[in-house]
mmCIF file of C-alpha atoms in Angstrom:
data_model
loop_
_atom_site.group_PDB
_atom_site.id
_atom_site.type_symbol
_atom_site.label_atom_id
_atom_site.label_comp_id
_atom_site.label_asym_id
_atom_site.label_seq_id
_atom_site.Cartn_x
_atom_site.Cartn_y
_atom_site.Cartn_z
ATOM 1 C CA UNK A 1 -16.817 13.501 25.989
ATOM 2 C CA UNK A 2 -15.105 14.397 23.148
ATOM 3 C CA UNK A 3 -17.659 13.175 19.887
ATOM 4 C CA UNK A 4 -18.909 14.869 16.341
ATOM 5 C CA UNK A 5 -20.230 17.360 18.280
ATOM 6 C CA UNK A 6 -16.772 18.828 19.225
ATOM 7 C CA UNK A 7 -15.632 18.434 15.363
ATOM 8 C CA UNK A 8 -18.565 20.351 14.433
ATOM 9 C CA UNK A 9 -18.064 23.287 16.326
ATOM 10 C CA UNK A 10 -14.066 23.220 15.263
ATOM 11 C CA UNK A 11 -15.328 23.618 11.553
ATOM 12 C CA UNK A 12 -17.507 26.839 12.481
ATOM 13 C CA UNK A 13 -14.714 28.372 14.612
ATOM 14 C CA UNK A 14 -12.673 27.859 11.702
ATOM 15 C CA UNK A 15 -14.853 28.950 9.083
ATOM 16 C CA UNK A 16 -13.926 25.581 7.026
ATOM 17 C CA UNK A 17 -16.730 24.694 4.407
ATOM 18 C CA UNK A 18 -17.122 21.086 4.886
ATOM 19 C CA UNK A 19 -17.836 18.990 7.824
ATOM 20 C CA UNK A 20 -14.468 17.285 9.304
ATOM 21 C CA UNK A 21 -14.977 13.562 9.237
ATOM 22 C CA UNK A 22 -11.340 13.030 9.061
ATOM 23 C CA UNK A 23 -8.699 15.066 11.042
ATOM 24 C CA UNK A 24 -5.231 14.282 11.375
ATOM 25 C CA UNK A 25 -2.407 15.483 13.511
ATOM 26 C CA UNK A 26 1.368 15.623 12.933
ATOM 27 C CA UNK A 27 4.137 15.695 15.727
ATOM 28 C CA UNK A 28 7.764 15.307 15.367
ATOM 29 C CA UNK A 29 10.229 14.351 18.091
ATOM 30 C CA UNK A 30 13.897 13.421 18.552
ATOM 31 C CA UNK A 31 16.567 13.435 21.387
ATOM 32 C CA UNK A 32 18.664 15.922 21.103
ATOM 33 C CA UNK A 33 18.667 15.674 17.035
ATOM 34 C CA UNK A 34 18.815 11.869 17.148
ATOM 35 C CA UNK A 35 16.983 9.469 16.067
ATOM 36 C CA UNK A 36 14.467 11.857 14.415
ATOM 37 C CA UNK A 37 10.717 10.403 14.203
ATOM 38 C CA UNK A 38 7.504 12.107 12.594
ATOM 39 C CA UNK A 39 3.945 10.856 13.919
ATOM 40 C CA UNK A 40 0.400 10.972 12.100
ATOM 41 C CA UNK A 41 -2.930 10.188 14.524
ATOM 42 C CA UNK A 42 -6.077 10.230 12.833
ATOM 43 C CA UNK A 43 -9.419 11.194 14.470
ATOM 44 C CA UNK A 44 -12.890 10.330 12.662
ATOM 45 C CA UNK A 45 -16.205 12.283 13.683
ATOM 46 C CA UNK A 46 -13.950 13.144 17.060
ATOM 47 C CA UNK A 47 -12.859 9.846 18.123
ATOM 48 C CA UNK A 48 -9.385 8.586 17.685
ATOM 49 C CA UNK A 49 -9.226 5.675 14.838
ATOM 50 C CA UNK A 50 -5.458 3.737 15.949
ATOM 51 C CA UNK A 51 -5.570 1.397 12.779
ATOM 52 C CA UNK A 52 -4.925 4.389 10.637
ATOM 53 C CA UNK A 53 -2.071 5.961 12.565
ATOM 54 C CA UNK A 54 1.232 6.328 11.015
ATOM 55 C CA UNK A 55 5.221 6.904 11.890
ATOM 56 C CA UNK A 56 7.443 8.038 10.278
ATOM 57 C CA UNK A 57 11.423 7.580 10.563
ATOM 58 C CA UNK A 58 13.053 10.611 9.091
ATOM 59 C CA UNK A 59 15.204 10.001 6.422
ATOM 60 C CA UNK A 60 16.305 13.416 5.078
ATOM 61 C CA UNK A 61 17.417 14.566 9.136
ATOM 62 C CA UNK A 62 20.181 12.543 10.228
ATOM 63 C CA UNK A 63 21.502 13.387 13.504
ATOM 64 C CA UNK A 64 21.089 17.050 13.077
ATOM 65 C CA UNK A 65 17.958 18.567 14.916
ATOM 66 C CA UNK A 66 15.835 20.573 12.483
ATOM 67 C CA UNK A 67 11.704 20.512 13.460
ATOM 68 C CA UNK A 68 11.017 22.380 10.320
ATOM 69 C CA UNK A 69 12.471 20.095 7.732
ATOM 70 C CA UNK A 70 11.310 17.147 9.626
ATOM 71 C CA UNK A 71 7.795 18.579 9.266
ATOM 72 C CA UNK A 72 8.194 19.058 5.321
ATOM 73 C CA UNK A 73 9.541 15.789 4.765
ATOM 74 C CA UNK A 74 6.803 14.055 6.715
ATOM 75 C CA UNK A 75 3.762 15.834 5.111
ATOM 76 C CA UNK A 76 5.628 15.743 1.986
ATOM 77 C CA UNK A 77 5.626 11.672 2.457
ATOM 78 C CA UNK A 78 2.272 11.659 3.144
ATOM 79 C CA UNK A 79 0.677 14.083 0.791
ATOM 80 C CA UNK A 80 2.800 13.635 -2.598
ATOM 81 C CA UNK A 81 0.584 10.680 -3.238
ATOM 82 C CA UNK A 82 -2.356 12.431 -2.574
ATOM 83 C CA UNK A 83 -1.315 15.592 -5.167
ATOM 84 C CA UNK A 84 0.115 12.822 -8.001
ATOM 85 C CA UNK A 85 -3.415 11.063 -8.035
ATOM 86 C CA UNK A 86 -4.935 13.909 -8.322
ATOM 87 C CA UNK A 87 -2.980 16.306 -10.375
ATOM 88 C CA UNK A 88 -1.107 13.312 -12.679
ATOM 89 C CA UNK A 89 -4.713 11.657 -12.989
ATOM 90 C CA UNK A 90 -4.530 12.270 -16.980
ATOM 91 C CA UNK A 91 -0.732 10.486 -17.128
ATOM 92 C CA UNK A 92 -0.700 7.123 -18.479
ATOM 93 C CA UNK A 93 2.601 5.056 -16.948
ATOM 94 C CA UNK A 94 3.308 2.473 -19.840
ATOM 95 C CA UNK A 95 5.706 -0.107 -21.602
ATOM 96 C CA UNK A 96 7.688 2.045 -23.937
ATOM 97 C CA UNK A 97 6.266 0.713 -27.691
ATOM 98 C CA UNK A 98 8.389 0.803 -30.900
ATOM 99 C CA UNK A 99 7.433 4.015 -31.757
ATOM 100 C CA UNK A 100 8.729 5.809 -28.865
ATOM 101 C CA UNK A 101 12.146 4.300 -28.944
ATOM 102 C CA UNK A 102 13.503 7.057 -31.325
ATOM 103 C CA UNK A 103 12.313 9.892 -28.512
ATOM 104 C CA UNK A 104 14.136 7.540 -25.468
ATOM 105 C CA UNK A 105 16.973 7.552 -28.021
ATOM 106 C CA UNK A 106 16.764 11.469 -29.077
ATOM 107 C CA UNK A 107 16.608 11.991 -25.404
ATOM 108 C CA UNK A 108 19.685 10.211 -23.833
ATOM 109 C CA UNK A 109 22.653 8.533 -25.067
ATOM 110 C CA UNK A 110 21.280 4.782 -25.467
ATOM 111 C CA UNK A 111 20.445 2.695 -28.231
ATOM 112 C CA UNK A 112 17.238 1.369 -26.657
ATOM 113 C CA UNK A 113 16.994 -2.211 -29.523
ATOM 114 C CA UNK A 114 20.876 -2.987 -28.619
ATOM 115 C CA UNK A 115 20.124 -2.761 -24.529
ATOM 116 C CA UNK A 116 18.937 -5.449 -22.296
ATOM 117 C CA UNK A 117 16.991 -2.618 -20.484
ATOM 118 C CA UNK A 118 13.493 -2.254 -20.299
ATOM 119 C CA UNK A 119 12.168 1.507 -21.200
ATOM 120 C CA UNK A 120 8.585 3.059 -19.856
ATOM 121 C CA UNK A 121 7.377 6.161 -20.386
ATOM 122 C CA UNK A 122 4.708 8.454 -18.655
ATOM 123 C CA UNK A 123 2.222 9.630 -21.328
ATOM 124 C CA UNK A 124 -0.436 12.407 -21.719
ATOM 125 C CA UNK A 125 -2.776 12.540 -24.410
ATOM 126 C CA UNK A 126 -0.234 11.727 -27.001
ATOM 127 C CA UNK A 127 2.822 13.438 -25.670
ATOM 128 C CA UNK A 128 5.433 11.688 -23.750
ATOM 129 C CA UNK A 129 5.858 13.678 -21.313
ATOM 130 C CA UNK A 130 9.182 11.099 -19.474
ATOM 131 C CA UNK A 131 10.449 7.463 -19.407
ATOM 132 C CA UNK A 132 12.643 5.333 -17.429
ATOM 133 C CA UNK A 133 15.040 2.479 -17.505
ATOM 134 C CA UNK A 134 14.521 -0.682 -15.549
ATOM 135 C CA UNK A 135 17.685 -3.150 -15.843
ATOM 136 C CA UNK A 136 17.166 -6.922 -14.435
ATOM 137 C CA UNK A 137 20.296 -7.878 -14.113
ATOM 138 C CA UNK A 138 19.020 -10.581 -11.760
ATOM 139 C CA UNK A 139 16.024 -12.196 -9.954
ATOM 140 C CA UNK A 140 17.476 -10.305 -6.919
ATOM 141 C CA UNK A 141 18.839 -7.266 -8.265
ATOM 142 C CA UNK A 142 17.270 -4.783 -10.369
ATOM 143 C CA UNK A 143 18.581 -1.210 -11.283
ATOM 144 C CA UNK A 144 16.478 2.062 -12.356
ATOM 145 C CA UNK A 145 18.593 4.406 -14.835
ATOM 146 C CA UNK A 146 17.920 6.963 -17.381
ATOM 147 C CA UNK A 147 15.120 8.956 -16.113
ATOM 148 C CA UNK A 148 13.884 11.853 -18.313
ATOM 149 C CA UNK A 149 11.188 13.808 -17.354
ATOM 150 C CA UNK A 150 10.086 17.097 -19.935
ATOM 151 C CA UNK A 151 11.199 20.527 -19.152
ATOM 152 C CA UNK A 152 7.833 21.614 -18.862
ATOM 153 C CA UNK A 153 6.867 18.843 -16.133
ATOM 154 C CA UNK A 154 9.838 19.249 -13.643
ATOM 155 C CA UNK A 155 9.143 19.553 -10.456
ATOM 156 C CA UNK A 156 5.575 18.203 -10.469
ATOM 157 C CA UNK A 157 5.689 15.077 -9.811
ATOM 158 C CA UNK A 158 6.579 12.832 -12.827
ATOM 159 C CA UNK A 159 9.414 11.712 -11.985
ATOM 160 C CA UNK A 160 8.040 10.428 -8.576
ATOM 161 C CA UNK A 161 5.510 8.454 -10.840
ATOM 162 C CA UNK A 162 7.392 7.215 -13.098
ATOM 163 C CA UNK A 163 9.746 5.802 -10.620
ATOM 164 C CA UNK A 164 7.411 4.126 -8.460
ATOM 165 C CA UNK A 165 5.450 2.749 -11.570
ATOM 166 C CA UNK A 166 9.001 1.070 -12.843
ATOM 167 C CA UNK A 167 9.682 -0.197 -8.806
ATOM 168 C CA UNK A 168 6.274 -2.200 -9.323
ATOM 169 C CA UNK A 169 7.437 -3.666 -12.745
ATOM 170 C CA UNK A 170 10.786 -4.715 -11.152
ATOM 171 C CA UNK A 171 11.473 -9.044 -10.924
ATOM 172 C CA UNK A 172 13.137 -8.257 -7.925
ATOM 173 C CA UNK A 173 11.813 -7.615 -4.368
ATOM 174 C CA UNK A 174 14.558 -4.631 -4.127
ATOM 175 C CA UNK A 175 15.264 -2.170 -6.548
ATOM 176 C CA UNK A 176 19.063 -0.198 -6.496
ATOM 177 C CA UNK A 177 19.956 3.164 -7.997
ATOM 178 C CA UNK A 178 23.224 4.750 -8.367
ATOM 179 C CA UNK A 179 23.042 8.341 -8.636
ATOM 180 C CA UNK A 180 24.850 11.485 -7.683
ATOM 181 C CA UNK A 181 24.915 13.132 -4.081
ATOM 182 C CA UNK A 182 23.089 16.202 -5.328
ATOM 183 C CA UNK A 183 19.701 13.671 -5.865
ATOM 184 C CA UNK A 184 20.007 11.649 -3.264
ATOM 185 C CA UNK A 185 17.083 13.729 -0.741
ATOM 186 C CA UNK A 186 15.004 13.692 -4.239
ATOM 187 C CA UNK A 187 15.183 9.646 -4.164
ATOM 188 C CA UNK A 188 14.989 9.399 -0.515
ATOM 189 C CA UNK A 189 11.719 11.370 -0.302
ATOM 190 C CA UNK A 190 10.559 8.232 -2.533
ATOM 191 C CA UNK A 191 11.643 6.245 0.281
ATOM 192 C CA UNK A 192 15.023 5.171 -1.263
ATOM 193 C CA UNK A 193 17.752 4.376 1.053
ATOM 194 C CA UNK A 194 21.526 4.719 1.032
ATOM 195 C CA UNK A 195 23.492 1.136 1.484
ATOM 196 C CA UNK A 196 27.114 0.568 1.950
ATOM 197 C CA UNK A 197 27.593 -2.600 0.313
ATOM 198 C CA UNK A 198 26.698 -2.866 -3.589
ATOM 199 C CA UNK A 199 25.411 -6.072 -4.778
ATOM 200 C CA UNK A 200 27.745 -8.038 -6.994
ATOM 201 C CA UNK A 201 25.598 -8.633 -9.884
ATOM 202 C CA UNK A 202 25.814 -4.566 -10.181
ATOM 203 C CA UNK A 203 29.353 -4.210 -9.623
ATOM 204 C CA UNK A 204 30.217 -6.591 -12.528
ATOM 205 C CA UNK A 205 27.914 -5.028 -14.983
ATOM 206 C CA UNK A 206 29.362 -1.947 -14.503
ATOM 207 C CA UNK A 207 33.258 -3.208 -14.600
ATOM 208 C CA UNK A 208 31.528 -4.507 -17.800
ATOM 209 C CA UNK A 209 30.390 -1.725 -19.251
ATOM 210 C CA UNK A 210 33.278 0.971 -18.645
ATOM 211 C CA UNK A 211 31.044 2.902 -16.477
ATOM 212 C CA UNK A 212 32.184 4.639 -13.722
ATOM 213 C CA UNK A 213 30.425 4.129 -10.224
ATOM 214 C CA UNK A 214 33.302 5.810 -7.446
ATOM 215 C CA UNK A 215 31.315 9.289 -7.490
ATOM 216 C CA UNK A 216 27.987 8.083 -6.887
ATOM 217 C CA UNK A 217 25.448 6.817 -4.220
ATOM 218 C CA UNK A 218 24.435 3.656 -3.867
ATOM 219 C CA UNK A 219 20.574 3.520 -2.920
ATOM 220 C CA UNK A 220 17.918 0.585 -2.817
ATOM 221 C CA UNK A 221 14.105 0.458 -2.056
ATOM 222 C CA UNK A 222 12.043 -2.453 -0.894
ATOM 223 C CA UNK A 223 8.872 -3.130 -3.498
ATOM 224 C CA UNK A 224 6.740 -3.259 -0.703
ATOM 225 C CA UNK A 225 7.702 0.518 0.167
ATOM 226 C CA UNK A 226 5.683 1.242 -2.705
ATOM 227 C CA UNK A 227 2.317 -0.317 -1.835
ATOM 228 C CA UNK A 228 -0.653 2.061 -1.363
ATOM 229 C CA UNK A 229 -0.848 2.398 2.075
ATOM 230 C CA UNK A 230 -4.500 2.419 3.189
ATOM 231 C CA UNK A 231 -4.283 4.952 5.489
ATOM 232 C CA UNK A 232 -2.915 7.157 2.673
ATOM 233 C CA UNK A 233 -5.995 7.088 0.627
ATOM 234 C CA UNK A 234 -8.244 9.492 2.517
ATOM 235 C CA UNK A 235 -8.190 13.063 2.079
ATOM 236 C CA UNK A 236 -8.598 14.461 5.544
ATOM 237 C CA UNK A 237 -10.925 17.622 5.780
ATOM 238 C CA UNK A 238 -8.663 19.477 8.738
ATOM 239 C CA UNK A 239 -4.446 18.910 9.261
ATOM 240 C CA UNK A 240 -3.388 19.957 12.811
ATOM 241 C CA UNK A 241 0.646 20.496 13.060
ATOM 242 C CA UNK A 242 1.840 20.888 17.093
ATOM 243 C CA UNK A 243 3.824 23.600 16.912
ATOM 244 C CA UNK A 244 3.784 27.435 16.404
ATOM 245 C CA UNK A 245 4.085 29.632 13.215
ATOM 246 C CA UNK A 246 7.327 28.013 11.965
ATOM 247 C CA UNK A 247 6.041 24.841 11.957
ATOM 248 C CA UNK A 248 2.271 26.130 10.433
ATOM 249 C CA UNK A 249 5.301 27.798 7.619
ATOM 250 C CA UNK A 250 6.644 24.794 6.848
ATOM 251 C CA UNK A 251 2.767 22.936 6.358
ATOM 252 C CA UNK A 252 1.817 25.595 4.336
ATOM 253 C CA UNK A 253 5.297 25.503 1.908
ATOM 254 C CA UNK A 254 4.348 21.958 1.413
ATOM 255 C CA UNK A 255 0.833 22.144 0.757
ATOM 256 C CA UNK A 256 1.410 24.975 -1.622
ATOM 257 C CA UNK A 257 4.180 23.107 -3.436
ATOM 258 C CA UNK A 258 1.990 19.827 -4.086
ATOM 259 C CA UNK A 259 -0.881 22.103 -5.239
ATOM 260 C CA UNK A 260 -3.438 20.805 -2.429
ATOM 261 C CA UNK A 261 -6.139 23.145 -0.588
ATOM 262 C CA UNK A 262 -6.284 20.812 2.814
ATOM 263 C CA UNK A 263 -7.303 23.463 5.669
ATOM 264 C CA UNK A 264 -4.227 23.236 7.918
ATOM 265 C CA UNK A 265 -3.575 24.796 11.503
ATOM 266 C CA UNK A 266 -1.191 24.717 14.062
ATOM 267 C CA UNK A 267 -1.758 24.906 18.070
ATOM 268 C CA UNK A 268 1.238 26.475 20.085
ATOM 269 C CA UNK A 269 1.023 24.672 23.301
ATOM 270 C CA UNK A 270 2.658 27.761 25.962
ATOM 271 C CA UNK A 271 -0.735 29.468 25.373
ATOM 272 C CA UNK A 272 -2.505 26.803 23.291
ATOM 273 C CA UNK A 273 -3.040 29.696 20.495
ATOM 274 C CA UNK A 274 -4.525 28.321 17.233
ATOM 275 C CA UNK A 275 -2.558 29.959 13.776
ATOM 276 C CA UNK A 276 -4.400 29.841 10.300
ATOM 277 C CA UNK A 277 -2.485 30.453 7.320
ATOM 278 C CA UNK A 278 -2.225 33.899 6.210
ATOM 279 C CA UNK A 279 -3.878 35.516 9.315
ATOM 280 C CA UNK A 280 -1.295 37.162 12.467
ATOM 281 C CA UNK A 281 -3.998 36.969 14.846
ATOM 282 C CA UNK A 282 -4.367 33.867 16.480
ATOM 283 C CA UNK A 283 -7.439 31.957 18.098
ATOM 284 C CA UNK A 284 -7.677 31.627 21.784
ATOM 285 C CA UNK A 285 -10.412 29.580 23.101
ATOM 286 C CA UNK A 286 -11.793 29.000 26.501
ATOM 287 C CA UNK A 287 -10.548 26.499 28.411
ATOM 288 C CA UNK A 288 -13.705 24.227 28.689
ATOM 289 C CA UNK A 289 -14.484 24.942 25.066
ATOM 290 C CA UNK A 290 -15.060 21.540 23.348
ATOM 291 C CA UNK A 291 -13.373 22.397 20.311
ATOM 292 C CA UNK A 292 -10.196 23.097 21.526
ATOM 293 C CA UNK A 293 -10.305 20.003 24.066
ATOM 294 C CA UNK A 294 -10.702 17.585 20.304
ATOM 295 C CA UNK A 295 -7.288 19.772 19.219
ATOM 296 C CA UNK A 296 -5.579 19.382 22.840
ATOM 297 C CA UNK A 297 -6.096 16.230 22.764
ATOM 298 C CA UNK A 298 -4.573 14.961 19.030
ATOM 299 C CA UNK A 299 -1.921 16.839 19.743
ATOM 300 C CA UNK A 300 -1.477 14.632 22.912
ATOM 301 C CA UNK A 301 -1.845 12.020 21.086
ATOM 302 C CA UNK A 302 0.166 12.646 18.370
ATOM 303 C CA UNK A 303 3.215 13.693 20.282
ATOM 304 C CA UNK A 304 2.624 10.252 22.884
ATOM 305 C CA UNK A 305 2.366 8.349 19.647
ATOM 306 C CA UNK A 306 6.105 10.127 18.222
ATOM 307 C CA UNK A 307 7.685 9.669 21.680
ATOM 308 C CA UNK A 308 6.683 5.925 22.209
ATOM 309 C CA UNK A 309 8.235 5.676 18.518
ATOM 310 C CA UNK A 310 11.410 7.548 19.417
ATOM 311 C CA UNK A 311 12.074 5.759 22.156
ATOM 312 C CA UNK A 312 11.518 2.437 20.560
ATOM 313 C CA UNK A 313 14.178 3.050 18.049
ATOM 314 C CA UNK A 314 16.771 4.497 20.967
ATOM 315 C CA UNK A 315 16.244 0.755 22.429
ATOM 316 C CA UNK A 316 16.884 -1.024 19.762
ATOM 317 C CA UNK A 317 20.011 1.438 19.211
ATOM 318 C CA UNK A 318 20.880 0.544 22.519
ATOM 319 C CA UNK A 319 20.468 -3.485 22.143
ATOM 320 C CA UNK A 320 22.590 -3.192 18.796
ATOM 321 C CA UNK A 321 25.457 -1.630 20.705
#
């Protein structure tokens, strides 16, 4: 029976400090490219915890196979909000006050007291470190523009925060963004998605206001989207990733981007070889050996868990047709 006892002797065979209450496992699976799913199980003191399993439905892959990619995108979903609590702990998200109109203004090419926009900014200490634009145009349609972020604080984050912090102060239940091809992965990591049809309320106001909307994407999020997902909240103490070195590459790229020291690992399943990060030699344990029997078996689950997901969405493919 697999119990604590099994997690306990993972953590010594894997020389990880502190005991693993939480471990989760990632799988990814698609048919032939299609219809590209991610999974996350979750195991607690050894024993598989359903309520706090996850899927994913790729949104960066579309139609082209590519396990790697589908890996970063998935832990990067899951573990951005982990690294912007902790590293963007000290950055206040706020209604942009009188005083920091003239830096919105000095910083893009709006008169923020003549606009029927709303600005925030993202503050630290006293530096404004970015800000944002939320336009209501209506109780069903509201519009993000003009996000700044400081050189300085690219690429870490603030945007992401900023973003989501506007999304929440939105009237509307869905929030659009028009923005150029280039950006659209960096929105749909956010969980943005691309429409076809633009609503008319956003169509007029920019017939209204000269602006030209041929060259860019159309993209909307639902509020909800944005909710802190439960399941989200806990740290785990051990990732497993099904897969081989590649895969264990493309965990570690991500983990090392957002700045987070989660113990990671991968299991190859031809000769069910544990990888480590920065080590060639892999771990081979015996086959009745308890620890590896907790690892076999979130990877099972993990990859039953992606497949049942898979082909749920195939069906309903199917049903549309």
């Amino acid at each position: 029976k697999l119990t604590k006892e099994a997690a306990e002797s993972l953590q010594k065979i894997l020389k990880i400090k502190d005991p693993l209450k939480r471990i989760e496992c990632y799988d990814i699976s698609h048919l032939s490219g299609t219809e590209t799913v991610g999974s996350m199980v979750v195991f607690k003191n050894g024993s598989p915890k359903n309520n706090l399993y996850r899927k994913f439905q790729l949104r960066t892959i579309k139609d082209k196979p590519d396990d790697f990619k589908s890996m970063e995108e998935v832990l990067y979903r899951r573990f951005s909000k982990i690294s912007r609590s902790i590293n963007l702990k000290d950055f206040k998200f706020k209604k942009a006050r009188k005083k920091d109109h003239e830096f919105i203004e000095k910083n893009s090419k709006i008169k923020v007291e003549e606009s029927d926009k709303e600005f925030f900014i993202l503050e630290k200490g006293k530096s404004v470190t970015g800000f944002i634009g939320l336009h209501n145009h209506s109780a069903k349609v509201s519009e993000l523009t003009n996000l700044w972020v400081a050189k300085k604080y690219r690429g870490k984050r603030v945007g992401h925060k900023l973003i989501k912090g506007a999304i929440k102060k939105a009237k509307s239940k869905r929030t659009y963004i028009l923005n150029k091809e280039a950006l659209k992965e960096y929105y749909q990591l956010i969980g943005f998605e691309e429409i076809k049809k633009i609503p008319e309320d956003l169509i007029n106001h920019y017939k209204q206001s000269k602006k030209k909307i041929k060259d860019l994407v159309p993209m909307a999020i639902e509020k909800i989207k944005v909710k802190e997902d439960e399941s989200f909240k806990e740290i785990p103490d051990l990732v497993i990733i099904d897969g081989g070195k590649g895969q264990l590459s493309s965990a570690h790229k991500i983990f090392t981007q957002l700045e987070l020291t989660i113990p990671h690992i991968a299991l190859a399943k031809r000769l069910e070889e544990i990888f480590q990060p920065g080590s060639s030699i892999s771990i081979q344990l015996e086959k009745n050996n308890k620890a590896l029997h907790l690892v076999q078996r979130m990877r099972d689950e993990a990859h039953r868990f992606a497949i049942t997901y898979n082909r749920k969405l195939r069906s309903k493919k199917l049903t549309r047709k």
